[in-house]
Amino acid sequence: MPIKEDTIHGLLASTKALLNKMYFIEDSFDLGVNNRCIGTCINYSDLLEMQDEFIEELVATVLRYVYSKRKQNQMKAHLINNEERDEDNAFSILQARAKSKFRKADVKGQISELLIYNLLQHHFKAVPILRKMPLTTNPELERNGADAIHLGVEGGKVKIYIGECKTSDRETGAFNYALTESIKDVILHYKSHRNEMNLYVYEDFIPEELEDFVQKYLNGDITDVQVNLVCMVSYGNKDTITGNSREEKLEDTIEKVRNAVRSINRDILHKKIDSALKPRIHVLIFPINEMNSLLEKFSKKIG
């Protein structure tokens, strides 16, 4: 039975609380790829950037990132019924177990992967179906796989979204480096992901309704899908954000995104992209002010 769009929408995690702490615009940014590229940043309350609130909401999505609702209910039932714990105690244990899955040595990567998990659901209405090997296993093996593989249905057409995250805090050329590397790697993953299915898992976090589809996709029994490529480009913004109001701060942030995009060499960039793939490449651009501060806050929250 084909997957229906309503089924996918019913499985999406709620991202409203996190997205309220972010701001975004959709624009082509004259990148010469898909017109639906997204510039996004941490939101402001008056003149104050909401970095603390953003981290709070991002970390709050960890539990759903690691365990599906069904898996959460199974684990919680075991903790309550078999170990005779209170419900709030069981929830605390679930949260702690989810956080323990994260690699403490790769905070940049973990923030980006957690963020693209949420943004793919919000902007593309696509739910996660496959993930690289378990988060705390061999990191050399993990690097071979894409950072995210999600499933969406649009106009009756099944779409697979392969996501690749790159984060750079270079003093110069941070955006250019992250963009070039993310596009290069996501195209590589597109070409090789069918041969690397043994690197991906779907247990624990995938909804029961999609297990049959995912197993068939892993086995190569489903071929009538359109694969889209999503590049999550995070970079340290070294310029001071100016403005006398929230709106002016956000406008200046997006203008600095445009300046970063103008600095790239499109001729070199486009040599890496087959013309048939250009309409399928989506770019999420995420400038980060005071990246070290953000990474430190995330590390403390994740424990």
mmCIF file of C-alpha atoms in Angstrom:
data_model
loop_
_atom_site.group_PDB
_atom_site.id
_atom_site.type_symbol
_atom_site.label_atom_id
_atom_site.label_comp_id
_atom_site.label_asym_id
_atom_site.label_seq_id
_atom_site.Cartn_x
_atom_site.Cartn_y
_atom_site.Cartn_z
ATOM 1 C CA MET A 1 0.000 0.000 0.000
ATOM 2 C CA PRO A 2 1.487 3.414 -0.966
ATOM 3 C CA ILE A 3 2.338 5.839 1.807
ATOM 4 C CA LYS A 4 -0.114 8.716 2.066
ATOM 5 C CA GLU A 5 0.807 12.330 2.675
ATOM 6 C CA ASP A 6 -1.549 12.464 5.665
ATOM 7 C CA THR A 7 0.251 9.490 7.220
ATOM 8 C CA ILE A 8 3.590 11.290 7.008
ATOM 9 C CA HIS A 9 2.167 14.508 8.421
ATOM 10 C CA GLY A 10 0.704 12.573 11.340
ATOM 11 C CA LEU A 11 4.161 11.211 12.196
ATOM 12 C CA LEU A 12 6.022 14.519 12.222
ATOM 13 C CA ALA A 13 7.496 15.592 15.532
ATOM 14 C CA SER A 14 6.275 18.927 16.876
ATOM 15 C CA THR A 15 8.921 21.557 16.116
ATOM 16 C CA LYS A 16 6.952 24.687 16.977
ATOM 17 C CA ALA A 17 8.725 25.463 20.275
ATOM 18 C CA LEU A 18 12.165 25.229 18.654
ATOM 19 C CA LEU A 19 11.197 27.134 15.508
ATOM 20 C CA ASN A 20 9.810 29.969 17.647
ATOM 21 C CA LYS A 21 13.394 30.496 18.777
ATOM 22 C CA MET A 22 14.539 30.740 15.158
ATOM 23 C CA TYR A 23 13.949 33.022 12.203
ATOM 24 C CA PHE A 24 14.058 32.027 8.536
ATOM 25 C CA ILE A 25 13.422 33.160 4.998
ATOM 26 C CA GLU A 26 13.064 31.107 1.826
ATOM 27 C CA ASP A 27 15.116 32.387 -1.080
ATOM 28 C CA SER A 28 17.235 31.114 -3.958
ATOM 29 C CA PHE A 29 20.150 33.251 -2.683
ATOM 30 C CA ASP A 30 21.275 33.099 -6.339
ATOM 31 C CA LEU A 31 23.117 29.863 -5.606
ATOM 32 C CA GLY A 32 22.096 28.399 -8.954
ATOM 33 C CA VAL A 33 20.511 25.301 -7.385
ATOM 34 C CA ASN A 34 16.985 24.698 -6.094
ATOM 35 C CA ASN A 35 15.085 27.947 -5.577
ATOM 36 C CA ARG A 36 13.885 26.701 -2.204
ATOM 37 C CA CYS A 37 16.957 27.436 -0.136
ATOM 38 C CA ILE A 38 16.516 28.610 3.441
ATOM 39 C CA GLY A 39 18.419 31.191 5.443
ATOM 40 C CA THR A 40 17.843 30.712 9.148
ATOM 41 C CA CYS A 41 19.277 32.005 12.408
ATOM 42 C CA ILE A 42 18.605 32.210 16.117
ATOM 43 C CA ASN A 43 15.762 34.618 16.849
ATOM 44 C CA TYR A 44 15.927 37.847 18.826
ATOM 45 C CA SER A 45 13.812 39.163 21.683
ATOM 46 C CA ASP A 46 14.120 42.900 21.225
ATOM 47 C CA LEU A 47 17.920 43.368 20.855
ATOM 48 C CA LEU A 48 18.887 40.154 22.650
ATOM 49 C CA GLU A 49 19.747 37.011 20.723
ATOM 50 C CA MET A 50 17.862 34.024 22.161
ATOM 51 C CA GLN A 51 20.827 31.657 22.221
ATOM 52 C CA ASP A 52 20.042 30.189 25.660
ATOM 53 C CA GLU A 53 16.407 29.566 24.743
ATOM 54 C CA PHE A 54 17.412 28.081 21.402
ATOM 55 C CA ILE A 55 19.765 25.585 23.077
ATOM 56 C CA GLU A 56 17.098 24.721 25.668
ATOM 57 C CA GLU A 57 14.581 23.850 22.951
ATOM 58 C CA LEU A 58 17.118 22.054 20.751
ATOM 59 C CA VAL A 59 18.195 19.758 23.607
ATOM 60 C CA ALA A 60 14.517 19.123 24.419
ATOM 61 C CA THR A 61 14.189 17.378 21.028
ATOM 62 C CA VAL A 62 16.888 14.811 21.838
ATOM 63 C CA LEU A 63 14.470 12.234 23.257
ATOM 64 C CA ARG A 64 12.361 12.101 20.078
ATOM 65 C CA TYR A 65 15.542 12.174 17.969
ATOM 66 C CA VAL A 66 16.796 8.982 19.624
ATOM 67 C CA TYR A 67 13.551 7.094 20.369
ATOM 68 C CA SER A 68 10.247 6.973 18.504
ATOM 69 C CA LYS A 69 7.036 7.479 20.463
ATOM 70 C CA ARG A 70 6.401 3.736 20.381
ATOM 71 C CA LYS A 71 9.905 2.954 21.675
ATOM 72 C CA GLN A 72 9.530 5.571 24.403
ATOM 73 C CA ASN A 73 6.239 4.015 25.527
ATOM 74 C CA GLN A 74 7.771 0.519 25.581
ATOM 75 C CA MET A 75 10.745 1.678 27.647
ATOM 76 C CA LYS A 76 8.596 3.741 29.985
ATOM 77 C CA ALA A 77 6.190 0.832 30.533
ATOM 78 C CA HIS A 78 9.113 -1.435 31.419
ATOM 79 C CA LEU A 79 10.520 1.116 33.875
ATOM 80 C CA ILE A 80 7.117 1.616 35.543
ATOM 81 C CA ASN A 81 5.790 -1.935 35.514
ATOM 82 C CA ASN A 82 8.938 -4.039 35.817
ATOM 83 C CA GLU A 83 11.120 -1.711 37.864
ATOM 84 C CA GLU A 84 8.230 -0.113 39.784
ATOM 85 C CA ARG A 85 9.268 3.469 39.115
ATOM 86 C CA ASP A 86 7.079 6.576 39.171
ATOM 87 C CA GLU A 87 6.191 8.061 35.786
ATOM 88 C CA ASP A 88 8.272 11.210 36.293
ATOM 89 C CA ASN A 89 11.227 9.079 37.386
ATOM 90 C CA ALA A 90 10.872 6.909 34.284
ATOM 91 C CA PHE A 91 10.772 10.002 32.034
ATOM 92 C CA SER A 92 13.963 11.346 33.631
ATOM 93 C CA ILE A 93 15.710 8.050 32.907
ATOM 94 C CA LEU A 94 14.561 8.122 29.270
ATOM 95 C CA GLN A 95 15.946 11.636 28.889
ATOM 96 C CA ALA A 96 19.268 10.633 30.421
ATOM 97 C CA ARG A 97 19.578 7.565 28.185
ATOM 98 C CA ALA A 98 18.833 9.621 25.086
ATOM 99 C CA LYS A 99 21.466 12.215 25.997
ATOM 100 C CA SER A 100 24.022 9.480 26.674
ATOM 101 C CA LYS A 101 23.800 8.446 23.008
ATOM 102 C CA PHE A 102 25.556 11.610 21.918
ATOM 103 C CA ARG A 103 29.281 11.748 21.111
ATOM 104 C CA LYS A 104 30.797 14.250 23.497
ATOM 105 C CA ALA A 105 33.844 14.648 21.218
ATOM 106 C CA ASP A 106 31.834 15.976 18.265
ATOM 107 C CA VAL A 107 29.597 18.729 19.601
ATOM 108 C CA LYS A 108 29.535 20.668 16.314
ATOM 109 C CA GLY A 109 28.375 17.599 14.440
ATOM 110 C CA GLN A 110 25.748 16.699 17.008
ATOM 111 C CA ILE A 111 24.180 20.171 17.020
ATOM 112 C CA SER A 112 23.995 20.178 13.221
ATOM 113 C CA GLU A 113 22.519 16.678 13.013
ATOM 114 C CA LEU A 114 19.941 17.457 15.694
ATOM 115 C CA LEU A 115 19.048 20.700 13.945
ATOM 116 C CA ILE A 116 18.685 19.181 10.467
ATOM 117 C CA TYR A 117 16.476 16.468 12.011
ATOM 118 C CA ASN A 118 14.094 19.201 13.145
ATOM 119 C CA LEU A 119 14.350 21.437 10.077
ATOM 120 C CA LEU A 120 13.703 18.602 7.618
ATOM 121 C CA GLN A 121 10.466 17.897 9.459
ATOM 122 C CA HIS A 122 9.423 21.548 9.666
ATOM 123 C CA HIS A 123 10.370 22.833 6.211
ATOM 124 C CA PHE A 124 10.078 19.652 4.115
ATOM 125 C CA LYS A 125 7.455 17.670 6.076
ATOM 126 C CA ALA A 126 9.801 14.666 6.031
ATOM 127 C CA VAL A 127 10.207 12.154 8.877
ATOM 128 C CA PRO A 128 13.459 10.328 9.714
ATOM 129 C CA ILE A 129 13.676 6.764 8.387
ATOM 130 C CA LEU A 130 17.380 5.879 8.403
ATOM 131 C CA ARG A 131 20.367 6.998 10.410
ATOM 132 C CA LYS A 132 24.051 6.249 10.492
ATOM 133 C CA MET A 133 25.228 3.509 12.821
ATOM 134 C CA PRO A 134 24.326 4.051 16.520
ATOM 135 C CA LEU A 135 25.576 7.372 17.800
ATOM 136 C CA THR A 136 28.227 6.014 20.153
ATOM 137 C CA THR A 137 29.723 3.316 17.914
ATOM 138 C CA ASN A 138 32.832 3.476 15.745
ATOM 139 C CA PRO A 139 33.096 7.126 14.549
ATOM 140 C CA GLU A 140 35.179 6.083 11.552
ATOM 141 C CA LEU A 141 32.269 3.967 10.348
ATOM 142 C CA GLU A 142 29.759 6.737 11.053
ATOM 143 C CA ARG A 143 31.578 9.199 8.826
ATOM 144 C CA ASN A 144 30.841 7.033 5.806
ATOM 145 C CA GLY A 145 27.104 7.657 5.991
ATOM 146 C CA ALA A 146 24.915 10.693 5.347
ATOM 147 C CA ASP A 147 23.877 12.714 8.386
ATOM 148 C CA ALA A 148 20.150 12.279 7.805
ATOM 149 C CA ILE A 149 17.779 10.311 5.603
ATOM 150 C CA HIS A 150 14.137 11.378 5.804
ATOM 151 C CA LEU A 151 10.944 10.458 3.962
ATOM 152 C CA GLY A 152 8.248 12.780 2.652
ATOM 153 C CA VAL A 153 5.276 12.534 0.315
ATOM 154 C CA GLU A 154 4.329 15.483 -1.874
ATOM 155 C CA GLY A 155 1.580 15.380 -4.473
ATOM 156 C CA GLY A 156 1.483 11.598 -4.177
ATOM 157 C CA LYS A 157 5.224 11.338 -4.954
ATOM 158 C CA VAL A 158 7.489 9.646 -2.396
ATOM 159 C CA LYS A 159 10.602 11.704 -1.747
ATOM 160 C CA ILE A 160 13.762 10.690 0.078
ATOM 161 C CA TYR A 161 15.804 13.523 1.594
ATOM 162 C CA ILE A 162 19.515 12.868 2.126
ATOM 163 C CA GLY A 163 20.990 15.444 4.491
ATOM 164 C CA GLU A 164 24.610 16.416 4.976
ATOM 165 C CA CYS A 165 25.779 18.851 7.668
ATOM 166 C CA LYS A 166 28.980 20.872 7.640
ATOM 167 C CA THR A 167 30.036 23.325 10.325
ATOM 168 C CA SER A 168 32.995 25.691 10.087
ATOM 169 C CA ASP A 169 34.373 28.354 12.408
ATOM 170 C CA ARG A 170 37.323 29.413 10.251
ATOM 171 C CA GLU A 171 38.422 33.003 10.614
ATOM 172 C CA THR A 172 37.983 33.528 6.873
ATOM 173 C CA GLY A 173 35.981 31.669 4.255
ATOM 174 C CA ALA A 174 33.971 29.641 6.783
ATOM 175 C CA PHE A 175 30.772 29.703 4.734
ATOM 176 C CA ASN A 176 32.540 28.953 1.462
ATOM 177 C CA TYR A 177 34.324 25.963 2.980
ATOM 178 C CA ALA A 178 31.219 24.518 4.669
ATOM 179 C CA LEU A 179 29.051 24.970 1.565
ATOM 180 C CA THR A 180 31.576 23.424 -0.821
ATOM 181 C CA GLU A 181 32.238 20.459 1.467
ATOM 182 C CA SER A 182 28.555 19.810 2.182
ATOM 183 C CA ILE A 183 27.622 19.802 -1.514
ATOM 184 C CA LYS A 184 30.566 17.592 -2.402
ATOM 185 C CA ASP A 185 29.734 15.097 0.338
ATOM 186 C CA VAL A 186 25.959 15.025 -0.166
ATOM 187 C CA ILE A 187 26.433 14.229 -3.866
ATOM 188 C CA LEU A 188 28.858 11.473 -2.896
ATOM 189 C CA HIS A 189 26.295 10.067 -0.454
ATOM 190 C CA TYR A 190 23.595 10.222 -3.121
ATOM 191 C CA LYS A 191 25.730 8.197 -5.513
ATOM 192 C CA SER A 192 26.868 5.655 -2.930
ATOM 193 C CA HIS A 193 24.048 5.331 -0.379
ATOM 194 C CA ARG A 194 22.456 2.369 -2.189
ATOM 195 C CA ASN A 195 25.747 0.484 -1.752
ATOM 196 C CA GLU A 196 26.144 1.531 1.883
ATOM 197 C CA MET A 197 22.816 0.419 3.328
ATOM 198 C CA ASN A 198 24.632 -1.713 5.887
ATOM 199 C CA LEU A 199 25.815 1.549 7.487
ATOM 200 C CA TYR A 200 22.266 2.648 8.298
ATOM 201 C CA VAL A 201 19.837 1.559 10.981
ATOM 202 C CA TYR A 202 16.201 2.383 11.690
ATOM 203 C CA GLU A 203 15.454 0.715 14.998
ATOM 204 C CA ASP A 204 14.425 2.786 18.039
ATOM 205 C CA PHE A 205 13.453 6.020 16.295
ATOM 206 C CA ILE A 206 11.375 5.031 13.258
ATOM 207 C CA PRO A 207 7.558 4.975 13.539
ATOM 208 C CA GLU A 208 5.954 1.545 13.215
ATOM 209 C CA GLU A 209 3.905 2.720 10.211
ATOM 210 C CA LEU A 210 7.062 3.122 8.111
ATOM 211 C CA GLU A 211 8.982 -0.020 9.052
ATOM 212 C CA ASP A 212 7.727 -2.050 6.088
ATOM 213 C CA PHE A 213 8.601 0.694 3.598
ATOM 214 C CA VAL A 214 12.063 1.195 5.082
ATOM 215 C CA GLN A 215 12.850 -2.509 5.052
ATOM 216 C CA LYS A 216 11.839 -2.705 1.393
ATOM 217 C CA TYR A 217 13.920 0.382 0.618
ATOM 218 C CA LEU A 218 16.905 -1.187 2.385
ATOM 219 C CA ASN A 219 16.401 -4.359 0.345
ATOM 220 C CA GLY A 220 16.190 -2.417 -2.920
ATOM 221 C CA ASP A 221 12.575 -3.461 -3.526
ATOM 222 C CA ILE A 222 11.327 0.134 -3.768
ATOM 223 C CA THR A 223 12.711 2.220 -6.625
ATOM 224 C CA ASP A 224 9.927 4.688 -7.509
ATOM 225 C CA VAL A 225 11.219 7.494 -5.312
ATOM 226 C CA GLN A 226 12.766 10.879 -5.955
ATOM 227 C CA VAL A 227 15.904 11.584 -3.957
ATOM 228 C CA ASN A 228 16.516 15.166 -2.819
ATOM 229 C CA LEU A 229 19.753 16.469 -1.314
ATOM 230 C CA VAL A 230 19.804 18.854 1.638
ATOM 231 C CA CYS A 231 22.955 20.674 2.730
ATOM 232 C CA MET A 232 22.966 22.111 6.248
ATOM 233 C CA VAL A 233 25.665 24.798 6.212
ATOM 234 C CA SER A 234 26.517 26.176 9.666
ATOM 235 C CA TYR A 235 29.304 28.697 10.074
ATOM 236 C CA GLY A 236 30.655 31.172 12.572
ATOM 237 C CA ASN A 237 29.626 34.726 11.783
ATOM 238 C CA LYS A 238 32.613 36.965 12.555
ATOM 239 C CA ASP A 239 30.821 40.250 11.800
ATOM 240 C CA THR A 240 28.956 42.284 14.393
ATOM 241 C CA ILE A 241 25.190 42.222 13.933
ATOM 242 C CA THR A 242 23.856 45.773 14.016
ATOM 243 C CA GLY A 243 20.385 47.208 14.392
ATOM 244 C CA ASN A 244 18.176 49.252 16.710
ATOM 245 C CA SER A 245 15.312 46.755 16.811
ATOM 246 C CA ARG A 246 14.655 43.035 16.489
ATOM 247 C CA GLU A 247 13.644 43.493 12.859
ATOM 248 C CA GLU A 248 16.835 45.396 12.016
ATOM 249 C CA LYS A 249 18.991 42.771 13.751
ATOM 250 C CA LEU A 250 17.363 40.002 11.695
ATOM 251 C CA GLU A 251 17.597 42.007 8.480
ATOM 252 C CA ASP A 252 21.303 42.597 9.085
ATOM 253 C CA THR A 253 21.846 38.898 9.795
ATOM 254 C CA ILE A 254 20.229 37.891 6.495
ATOM 255 C CA GLU A 255 22.141 40.593 4.625
ATOM 256 C CA LYS A 256 25.370 39.128 5.991
ATOM 257 C CA VAL A 257 24.208 35.722 4.740
ATOM 258 C CA ARG A 258 23.788 37.271 1.296
ATOM 259 C CA ASN A 259 27.291 38.758 1.543
ATOM 260 C CA ALA A 260 28.697 35.325 2.395
ATOM 261 C CA VAL A 261 26.918 33.797 -0.596
ATOM 262 C CA ARG A 262 28.253 36.540 -2.893
ATOM 263 C CA SER A 263 31.800 35.602 -1.905
ATOM 264 C CA ILE A 264 31.678 32.083 -3.350
ATOM 265 C CA ASN A 265 33.072 31.098 -6.732
ATOM 266 C CA ARG A 266 30.023 29.662 -8.490
ATOM 267 C CA ASP A 267 32.057 28.318 -11.397
ATOM 268 C CA ILE A 268 34.074 26.096 -9.073
ATOM 269 C CA LEU A 269 30.994 25.155 -7.041
ATOM 270 C CA HIS A 270 28.894 24.148 -10.042
ATOM 271 C CA LYS A 271 31.625 21.927 -11.452
ATOM 272 C CA LYS A 272 30.842 19.592 -8.561
ATOM 273 C CA ILE A 273 27.140 19.338 -9.445
ATOM 274 C CA ASP A 274 25.539 17.339 -12.241
ATOM 275 C CA SER A 275 22.958 19.536 -13.971
ATOM 276 C CA ALA A 276 20.201 16.957 -13.340
ATOM 277 C CA LEU A 277 20.814 17.201 -9.591
ATOM 278 C CA LYS A 278 20.739 20.999 -9.299
ATOM 279 C CA PRO A 279 16.924 21.231 -8.927
ATOM 280 C CA ARG A 280 17.099 18.641 -6.127
ATOM 281 C CA ILE A 281 19.706 20.393 -3.994
ATOM 282 C CA HIS A 282 18.347 22.438 -1.088
ATOM 283 C CA VAL A 283 20.665 24.536 1.092
ATOM 284 C CA LEU A 284 19.968 25.480 4.712
ATOM 285 C CA ILE A 285 22.241 28.366 5.727
ATOM 286 C CA PHE A 286 22.718 28.867 9.469
ATOM 287 C CA PRO A 287 25.107 31.623 10.629
ATOM 288 C CA ILE A 288 26.119 31.331 14.282
ATOM 289 C CA ASN A 289 27.176 34.250 16.448
ATOM 290 C CA GLU A 290 29.709 33.375 19.168
ATOM 291 C CA MET A 291 29.948 29.728 18.146
ATOM 292 C CA ASN A 292 32.167 28.748 21.091
ATOM 293 C CA SER A 293 29.520 30.032 23.499
ATOM 294 C CA LEU A 294 26.810 28.033 21.728
ATOM 295 C CA LEU A 295 28.893 24.841 21.741
ATOM 296 C CA GLU A 296 29.693 25.224 25.440
ATOM 297 C CA LYS A 297 26.028 25.741 26.350
ATOM 298 C CA PHE A 298 24.993 22.707 24.343
ATOM 299 C CA SER A 299 27.689 20.539 25.982
ATOM 300 C CA LYS A 300 26.513 21.535 29.446
ATOM 301 C CA LYS A 301 22.854 20.850 28.646
ATOM 302 C CA ILE A 302 23.569 17.499 27.043
ATOM 303 C CA GLY A 303 25.664 16.451 30.055
#
